[in-house]
Coordinates of C-alpha atoms and ligand atoms in Angstrom, one line a residue:
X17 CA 19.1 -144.9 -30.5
X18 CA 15.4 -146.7 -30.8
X19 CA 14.9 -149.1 -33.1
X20 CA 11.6 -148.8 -34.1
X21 CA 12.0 -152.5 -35.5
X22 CA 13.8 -155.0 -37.2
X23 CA 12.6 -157.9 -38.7
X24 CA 11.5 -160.4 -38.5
X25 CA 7.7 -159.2 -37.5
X26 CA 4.5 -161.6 -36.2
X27 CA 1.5 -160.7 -35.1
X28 CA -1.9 -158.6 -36.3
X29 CA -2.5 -155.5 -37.7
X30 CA -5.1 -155.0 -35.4
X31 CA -4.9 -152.2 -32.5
X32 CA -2.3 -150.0 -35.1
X33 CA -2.9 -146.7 -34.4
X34 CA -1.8 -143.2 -34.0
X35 CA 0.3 -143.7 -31.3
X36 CA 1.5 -147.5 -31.5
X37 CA 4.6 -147.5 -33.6
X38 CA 6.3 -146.7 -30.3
X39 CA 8.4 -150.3 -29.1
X40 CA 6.3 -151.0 -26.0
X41 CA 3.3 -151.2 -28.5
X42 CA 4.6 -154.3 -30.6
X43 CA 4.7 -157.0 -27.6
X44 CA 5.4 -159.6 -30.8
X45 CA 8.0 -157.8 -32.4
X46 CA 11.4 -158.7 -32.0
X47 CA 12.4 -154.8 -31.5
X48 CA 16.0 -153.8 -30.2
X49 CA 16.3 -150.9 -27.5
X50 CA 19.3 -150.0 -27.4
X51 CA 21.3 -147.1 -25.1
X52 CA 21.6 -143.6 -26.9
X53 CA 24.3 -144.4 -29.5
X54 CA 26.8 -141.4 -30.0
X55 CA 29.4 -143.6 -32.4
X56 CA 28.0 -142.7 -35.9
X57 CA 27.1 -145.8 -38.0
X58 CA 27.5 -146.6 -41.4
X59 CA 24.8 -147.8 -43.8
X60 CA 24.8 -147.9 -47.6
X61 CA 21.1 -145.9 -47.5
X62 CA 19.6 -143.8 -45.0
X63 CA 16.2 -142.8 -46.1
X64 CA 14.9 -139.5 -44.7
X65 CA 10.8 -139.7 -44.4
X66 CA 8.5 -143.1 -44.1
X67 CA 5.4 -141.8 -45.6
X68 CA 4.7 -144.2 -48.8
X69 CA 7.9 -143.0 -50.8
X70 CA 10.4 -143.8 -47.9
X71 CA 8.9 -146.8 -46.5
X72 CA 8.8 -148.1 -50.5
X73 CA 12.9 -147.2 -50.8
X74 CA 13.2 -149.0 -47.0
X75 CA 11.4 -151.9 -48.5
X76 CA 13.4 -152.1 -52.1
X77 CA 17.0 -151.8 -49.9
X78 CA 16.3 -155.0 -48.7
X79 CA 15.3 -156.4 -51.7
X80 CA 18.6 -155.5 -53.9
X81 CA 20.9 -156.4 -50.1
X82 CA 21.4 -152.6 -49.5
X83 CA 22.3 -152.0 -45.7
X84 CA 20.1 -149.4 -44.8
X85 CA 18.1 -147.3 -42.5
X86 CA 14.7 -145.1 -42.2
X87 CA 14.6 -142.4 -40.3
X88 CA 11.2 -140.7 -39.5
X89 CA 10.8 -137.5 -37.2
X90 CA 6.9 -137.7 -37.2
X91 CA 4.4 -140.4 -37.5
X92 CA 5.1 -143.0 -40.1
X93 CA 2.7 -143.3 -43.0
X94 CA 3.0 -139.5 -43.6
X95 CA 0.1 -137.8 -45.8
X96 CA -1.8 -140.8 -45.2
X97 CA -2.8 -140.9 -41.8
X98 CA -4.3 -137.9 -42.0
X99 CA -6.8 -138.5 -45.1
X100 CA -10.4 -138.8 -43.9
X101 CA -12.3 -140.3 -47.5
X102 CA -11.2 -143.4 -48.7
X103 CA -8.4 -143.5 -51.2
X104 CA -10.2 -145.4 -53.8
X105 CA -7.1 -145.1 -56.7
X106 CA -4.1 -147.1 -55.7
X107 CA -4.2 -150.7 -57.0
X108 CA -4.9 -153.4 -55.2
X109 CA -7.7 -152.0 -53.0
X110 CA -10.5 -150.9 -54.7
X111 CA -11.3 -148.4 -51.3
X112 CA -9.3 -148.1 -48.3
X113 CA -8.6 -145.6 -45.5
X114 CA -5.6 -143.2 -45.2
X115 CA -4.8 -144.6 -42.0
X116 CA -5.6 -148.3 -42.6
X117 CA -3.3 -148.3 -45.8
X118 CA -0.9 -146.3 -44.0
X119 CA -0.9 -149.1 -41.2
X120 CA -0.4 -151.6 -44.4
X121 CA 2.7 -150.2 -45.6
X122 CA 4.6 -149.3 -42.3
X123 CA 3.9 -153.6 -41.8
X124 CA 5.2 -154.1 -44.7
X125 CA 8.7 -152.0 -44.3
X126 CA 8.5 -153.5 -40.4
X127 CA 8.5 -157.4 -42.5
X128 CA 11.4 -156.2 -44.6
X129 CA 14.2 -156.2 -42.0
X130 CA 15.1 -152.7 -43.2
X131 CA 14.7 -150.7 -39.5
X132 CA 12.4 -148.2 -39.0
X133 CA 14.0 -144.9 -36.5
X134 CA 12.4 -143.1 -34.7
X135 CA 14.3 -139.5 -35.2
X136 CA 13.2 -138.6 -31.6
X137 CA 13.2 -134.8 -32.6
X138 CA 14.7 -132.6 -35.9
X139 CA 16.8 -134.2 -38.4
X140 CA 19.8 -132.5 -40.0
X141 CA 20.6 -133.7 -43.3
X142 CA 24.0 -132.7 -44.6
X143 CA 24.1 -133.5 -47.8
X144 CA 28.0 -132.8 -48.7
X145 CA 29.1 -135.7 -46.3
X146 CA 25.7 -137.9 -46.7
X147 CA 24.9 -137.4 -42.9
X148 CA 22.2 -137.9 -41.0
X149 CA 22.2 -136.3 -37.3
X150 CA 19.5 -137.2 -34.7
X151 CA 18.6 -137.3 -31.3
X152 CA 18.9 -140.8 -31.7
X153 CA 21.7 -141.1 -33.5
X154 CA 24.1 -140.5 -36.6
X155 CA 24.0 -142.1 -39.9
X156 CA 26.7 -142.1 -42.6
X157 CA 25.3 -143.1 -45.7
X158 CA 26.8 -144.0 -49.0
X159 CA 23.7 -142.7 -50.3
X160 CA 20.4 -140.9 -49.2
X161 CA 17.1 -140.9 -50.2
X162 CA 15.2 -137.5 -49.1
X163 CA 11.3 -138.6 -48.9
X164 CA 10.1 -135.8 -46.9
X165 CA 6.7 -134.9 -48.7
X166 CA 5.2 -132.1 -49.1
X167 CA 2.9 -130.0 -47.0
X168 CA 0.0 -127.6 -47.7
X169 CA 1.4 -124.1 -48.6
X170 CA 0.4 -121.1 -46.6
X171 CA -1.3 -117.9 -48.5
X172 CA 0.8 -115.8 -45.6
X173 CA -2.4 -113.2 -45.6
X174 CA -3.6 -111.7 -42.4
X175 CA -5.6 -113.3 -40.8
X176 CA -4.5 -116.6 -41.6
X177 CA -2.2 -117.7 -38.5
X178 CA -4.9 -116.4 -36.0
X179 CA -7.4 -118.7 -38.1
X180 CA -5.0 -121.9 -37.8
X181 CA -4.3 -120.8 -34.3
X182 CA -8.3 -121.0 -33.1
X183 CA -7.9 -124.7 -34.7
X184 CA -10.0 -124.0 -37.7
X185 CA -8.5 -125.8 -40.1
X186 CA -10.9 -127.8 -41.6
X187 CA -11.3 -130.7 -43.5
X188 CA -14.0 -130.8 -46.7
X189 CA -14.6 -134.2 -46.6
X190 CA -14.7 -134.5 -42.7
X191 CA -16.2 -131.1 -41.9
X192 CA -18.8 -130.3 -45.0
X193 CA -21.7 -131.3 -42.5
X194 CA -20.8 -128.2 -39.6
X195 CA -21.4 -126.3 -42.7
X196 CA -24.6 -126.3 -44.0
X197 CA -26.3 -123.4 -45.2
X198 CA -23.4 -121.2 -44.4
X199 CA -21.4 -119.1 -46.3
X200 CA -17.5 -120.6 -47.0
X201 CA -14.7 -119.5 -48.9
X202 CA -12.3 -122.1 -50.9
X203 CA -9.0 -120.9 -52.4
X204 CA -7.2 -122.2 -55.3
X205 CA -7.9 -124.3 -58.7
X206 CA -6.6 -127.7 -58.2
X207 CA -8.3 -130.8 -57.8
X208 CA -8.1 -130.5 -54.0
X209 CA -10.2 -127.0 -54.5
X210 CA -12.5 -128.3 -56.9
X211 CA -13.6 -131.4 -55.2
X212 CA -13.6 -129.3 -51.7
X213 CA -15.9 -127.1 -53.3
X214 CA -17.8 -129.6 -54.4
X215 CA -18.5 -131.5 -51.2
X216 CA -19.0 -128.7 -49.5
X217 CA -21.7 -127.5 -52.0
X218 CA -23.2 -131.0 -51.7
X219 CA -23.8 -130.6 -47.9
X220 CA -25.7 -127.3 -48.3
X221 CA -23.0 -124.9 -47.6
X222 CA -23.1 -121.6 -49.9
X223 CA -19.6 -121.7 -52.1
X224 CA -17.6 -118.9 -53.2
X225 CA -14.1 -120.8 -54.9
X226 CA -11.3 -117.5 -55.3
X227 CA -8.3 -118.4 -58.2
X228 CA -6.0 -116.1 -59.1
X229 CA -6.2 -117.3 -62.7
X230 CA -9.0 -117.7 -65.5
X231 CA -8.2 -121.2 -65.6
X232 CA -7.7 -124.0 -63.3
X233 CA -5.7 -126.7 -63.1
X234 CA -8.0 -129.1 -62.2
X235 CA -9.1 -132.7 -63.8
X236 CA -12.2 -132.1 -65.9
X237 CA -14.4 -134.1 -63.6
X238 CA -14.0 -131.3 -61.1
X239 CA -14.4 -128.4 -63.6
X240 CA -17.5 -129.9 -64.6
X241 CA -19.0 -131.0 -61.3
X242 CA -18.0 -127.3 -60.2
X243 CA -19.1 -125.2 -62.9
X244 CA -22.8 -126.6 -63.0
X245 CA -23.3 -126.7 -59.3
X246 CA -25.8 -124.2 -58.1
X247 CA -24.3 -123.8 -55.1
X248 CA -21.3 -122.5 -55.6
X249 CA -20.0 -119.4 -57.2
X250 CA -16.6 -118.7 -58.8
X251 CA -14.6 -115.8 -58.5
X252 CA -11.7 -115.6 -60.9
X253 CA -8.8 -113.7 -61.3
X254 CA -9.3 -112.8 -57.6
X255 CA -7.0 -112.3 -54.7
X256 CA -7.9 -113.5 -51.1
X257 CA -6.3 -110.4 -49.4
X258 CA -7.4 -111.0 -45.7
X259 CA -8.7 -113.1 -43.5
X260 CA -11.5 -111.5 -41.1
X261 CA -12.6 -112.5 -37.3
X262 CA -11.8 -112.5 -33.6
X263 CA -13.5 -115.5 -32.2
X264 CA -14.2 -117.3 -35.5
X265 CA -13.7 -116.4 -38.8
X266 CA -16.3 -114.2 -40.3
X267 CA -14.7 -113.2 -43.6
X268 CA -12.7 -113.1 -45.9
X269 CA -11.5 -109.5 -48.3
X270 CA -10.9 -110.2 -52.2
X271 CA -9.5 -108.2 -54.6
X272 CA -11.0 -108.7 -58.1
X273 CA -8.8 -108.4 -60.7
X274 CA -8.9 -104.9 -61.5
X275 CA -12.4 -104.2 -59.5
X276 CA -11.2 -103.0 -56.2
X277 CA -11.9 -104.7 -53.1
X278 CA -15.0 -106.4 -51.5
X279 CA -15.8 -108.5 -48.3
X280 CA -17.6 -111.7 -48.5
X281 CA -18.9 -113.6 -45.6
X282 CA -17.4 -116.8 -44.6
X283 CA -18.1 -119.1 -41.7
X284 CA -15.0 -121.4 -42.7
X285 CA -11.7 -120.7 -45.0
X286 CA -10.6 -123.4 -46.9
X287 CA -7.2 -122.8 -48.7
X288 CA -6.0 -125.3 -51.3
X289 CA -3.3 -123.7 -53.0
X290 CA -0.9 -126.5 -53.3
X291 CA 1.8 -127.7 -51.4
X292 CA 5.3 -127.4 -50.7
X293 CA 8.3 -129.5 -49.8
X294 CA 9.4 -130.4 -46.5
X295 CA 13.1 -129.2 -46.8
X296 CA 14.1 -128.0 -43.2
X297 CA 17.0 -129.8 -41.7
X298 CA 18.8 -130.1 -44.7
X299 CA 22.2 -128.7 -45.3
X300 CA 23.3 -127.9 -48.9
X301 CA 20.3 -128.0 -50.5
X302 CA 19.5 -130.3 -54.0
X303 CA 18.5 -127.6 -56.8
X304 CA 14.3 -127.2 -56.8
X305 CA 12.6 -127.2 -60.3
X306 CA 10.1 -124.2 -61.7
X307 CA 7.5 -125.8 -59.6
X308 CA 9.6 -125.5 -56.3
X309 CA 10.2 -129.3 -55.7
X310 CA 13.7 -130.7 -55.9
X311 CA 14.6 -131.2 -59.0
X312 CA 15.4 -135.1 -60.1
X313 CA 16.3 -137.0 -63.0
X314 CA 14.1 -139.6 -64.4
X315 CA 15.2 -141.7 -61.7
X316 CA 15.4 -139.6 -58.7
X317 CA 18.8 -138.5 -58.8
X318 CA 19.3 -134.7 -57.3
X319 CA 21.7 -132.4 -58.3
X320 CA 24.0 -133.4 -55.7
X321 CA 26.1 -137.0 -56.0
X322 CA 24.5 -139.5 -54.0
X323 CA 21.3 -137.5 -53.3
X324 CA 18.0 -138.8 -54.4
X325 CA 14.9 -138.1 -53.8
X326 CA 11.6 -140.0 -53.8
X327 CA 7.7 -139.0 -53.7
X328 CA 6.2 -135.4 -53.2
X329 CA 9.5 -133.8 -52.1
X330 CA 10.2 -134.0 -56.0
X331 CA 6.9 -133.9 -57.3
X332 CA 5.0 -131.3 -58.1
X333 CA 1.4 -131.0 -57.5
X334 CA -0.7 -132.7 -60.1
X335 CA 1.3 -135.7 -60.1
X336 CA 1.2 -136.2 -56.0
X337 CA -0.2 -139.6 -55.1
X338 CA 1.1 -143.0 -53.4
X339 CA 1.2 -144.4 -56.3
X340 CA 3.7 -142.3 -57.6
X341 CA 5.6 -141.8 -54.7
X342 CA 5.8 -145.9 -54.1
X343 CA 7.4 -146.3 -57.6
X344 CA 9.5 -142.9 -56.9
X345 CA 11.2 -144.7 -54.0
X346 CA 11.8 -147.8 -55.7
X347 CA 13.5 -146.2 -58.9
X348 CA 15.5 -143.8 -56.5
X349 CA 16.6 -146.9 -54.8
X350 CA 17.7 -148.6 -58.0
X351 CA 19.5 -145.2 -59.5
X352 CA 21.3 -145.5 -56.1
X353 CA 22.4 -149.5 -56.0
X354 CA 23.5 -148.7 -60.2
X355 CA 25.7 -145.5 -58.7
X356 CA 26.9 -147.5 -56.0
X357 CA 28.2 -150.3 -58.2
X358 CA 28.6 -148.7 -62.0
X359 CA 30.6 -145.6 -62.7
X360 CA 30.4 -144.8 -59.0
X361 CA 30.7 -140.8 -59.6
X362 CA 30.1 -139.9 -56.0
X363 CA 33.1 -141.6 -54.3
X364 CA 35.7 -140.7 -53.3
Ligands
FAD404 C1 -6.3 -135.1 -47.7 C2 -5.4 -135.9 -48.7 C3 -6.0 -136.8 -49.5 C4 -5.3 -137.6 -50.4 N1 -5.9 -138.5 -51.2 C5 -5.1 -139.2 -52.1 C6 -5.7 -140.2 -52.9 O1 -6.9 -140.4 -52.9 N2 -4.9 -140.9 -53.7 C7 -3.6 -140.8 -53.8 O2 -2.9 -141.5 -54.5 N3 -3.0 -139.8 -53.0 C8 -3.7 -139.1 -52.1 N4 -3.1 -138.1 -51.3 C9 -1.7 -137.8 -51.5 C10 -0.7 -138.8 -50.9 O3 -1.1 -139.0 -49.5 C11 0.7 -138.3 -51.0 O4 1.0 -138.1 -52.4 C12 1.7 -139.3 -50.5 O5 1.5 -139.5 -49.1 C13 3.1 -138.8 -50.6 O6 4.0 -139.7 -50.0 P1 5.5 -139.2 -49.6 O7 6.1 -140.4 -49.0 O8 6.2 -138.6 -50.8 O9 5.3 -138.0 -48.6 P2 4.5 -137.9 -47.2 O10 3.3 -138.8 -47.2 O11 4.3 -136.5 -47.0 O12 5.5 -138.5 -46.1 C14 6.7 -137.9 -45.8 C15 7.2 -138.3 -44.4 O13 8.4 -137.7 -44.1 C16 8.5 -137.3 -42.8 N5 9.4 -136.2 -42.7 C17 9.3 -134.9 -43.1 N6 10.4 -134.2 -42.9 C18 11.3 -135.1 -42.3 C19 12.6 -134.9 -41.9 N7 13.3 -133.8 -42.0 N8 13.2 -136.0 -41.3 C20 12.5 -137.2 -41.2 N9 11.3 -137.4 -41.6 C21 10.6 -136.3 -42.2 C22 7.0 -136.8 -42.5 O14 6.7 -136.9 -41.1 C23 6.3 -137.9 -43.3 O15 6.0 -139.1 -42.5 C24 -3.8 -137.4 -50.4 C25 -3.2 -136.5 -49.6 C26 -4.0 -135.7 -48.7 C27 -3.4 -134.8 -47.7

């Protein structure tokens, strides 16, 4: 098993990046590397996911004495280190980088003494026994906290796969520049549409936004921004049906509701239709809601006993954001510690 680390931790934040959560890359640590493990160990929590929900629920097991573990199979920091703009809505910094307040909070879990796992490959989660397998080792948990995320949903059209496969997969806020004066396609109504629209627009690019409804879901400051833009034209109820290109995408075919089919150019595709959760790996799944997210009680408790869940996993949406996925971990934590030690309806 590797220990990402354990507390206590010293030293700067400074040269954090992308790659450095590995052991060798905190010389001031005190980390443990220890052989492959194959006894399983028991913990009171095993979190699944350190992206701002998990590493919140690692950080609140320490505080109420819980023996616990987080177990990550990607990068830790999740969503976070892979937002390009500055986050200028979660308290305490008025604007800060994805990756810098990603850095913050993976310190934070690191200063806790709750350890930080590196899954070293898939994660199986069965949920009947509360079990966590890994290539690094086995977990058996009195309780689990799933903090998996969320991840952007797929239209499944053709097209799309060859698109993602030539590595066009672009972000607004990183990529509006390459666009200027060309024609580009953004699909869906949210506030991730609106405001990619809208940035786009701003750098010049010529806008068509395709929604499958009259209405849209997103905040009023996007309607507005996106409605009187002159850039950018609105097609709504309307299908993207196809995606069109060999060597770069050149279109993209949209049925309008009921006006047949047409093809409108597009140098770049940008589809923001949502997300959904990251559920593979887990065995005996929690029920999911209307929206397709796991359903949870007011305090993160799952259908299942001793299953909770924590941040976009079990949000849908319009209410994503660290913010609510920091408090999501804490209150899943505390639902846990009052099930542990109240009516205790999942043991034995
Ligand atoms: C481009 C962009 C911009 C954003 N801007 C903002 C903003 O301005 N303000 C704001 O509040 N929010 C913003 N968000 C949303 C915010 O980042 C998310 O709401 C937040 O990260 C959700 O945290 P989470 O812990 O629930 O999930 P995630 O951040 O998705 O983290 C989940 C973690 O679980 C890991 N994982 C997944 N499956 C497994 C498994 N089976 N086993 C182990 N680990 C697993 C993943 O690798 C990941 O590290 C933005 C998101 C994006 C993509």
């Amino acid at each position: 098993m590797r220990i990402i680390a354990t507390s206590p931790v010293s030293g700067s934040r400074a040269g954090w990046n992308s790659r450095s959560w590995c052991t060798g890359c905190f010389p001031n640590r005190e980390v443990k590397e220890e052989a492959r493990v194959s006894e399983r160990q028991k913990v009171e929590l095993a979190v699944v996911g350190a992206g701002p929900a998990g590493i919140s629920a690692g950080i609140w097991a320490r505080r109420v004495g819980l023996s616990a573990v987080v177990i990550e199979a990607g990068e830790p920091g999740g969503q976070l280190r892979g937002v390009r703009g500055p986050i200028p809505d979660y308290p305490g910094w008025r604007e800060v980088q994805g990756p810098e307040l990603a850095r913050a909070l993976v310190d934070h879990l690191l200063r806790s003494g709750t350890p930080l796992v590196d899954s070293a490959g898939p994660v199986r989660v069965d949920t009947a026994g509360r079990l966590v397998h890994t290539a690094a080792g086995e977990w058996e948990a009195e309780a689990i906290v799933l903090a998996t995320g969320a991840r952007p949903r797929r239209l499944g059209i053709p097209g799309e796969a060859a698109m993602e496969r030539r590595g066009e997969v672009w972000s607004a806020s990183r990529d509006a520049g390459r666009f200027r004066h060309l024609p580009v396609v953004v699909i869906g109504g949210g506030d991730r549409a609106l405001e990619g629209a809208w940035l786009l627009a701003e750098a010049g690019a010529q806008v068509t936004i395709v929604h499958r409804r009259t209405s849209f879901r997103a905040r009023r400051e996007w309607r507005e921004r996106v409605f009187r833009h002159p850039g950018i034209t609105v097609m709504a109820p309307a299908w993207a049906v196809a995606i069109q290109g060999s060597d770069q995408t050149q279109s993209v075919r949209i049925r309008l509701g009921g006006a047949g089919e047409i093809e409108v150019p597009a140098a770049g595709v940008f589809v923001r239709i949502g997300t959904e959760p990251n559920l593979e790996g887990i065995h005996g799944l929690p029920r999911l809601d209307s929206y397709g997210v796991v359903a949870v009680d007011r305090w993160g408790r799952t259908s299942l006993p001793g299953i909770y869940a924590a941040g976009d996993v079990c949000t849908p949406a319009p209410y994503t954001g660290v913010a609510s996925a920091v408090a999501d971990g804490m209150r899943a934590v505390k639902a846990a510690v009052q099930d542990m030690e109240g009516a205790n309806p999942f043991k034995g």
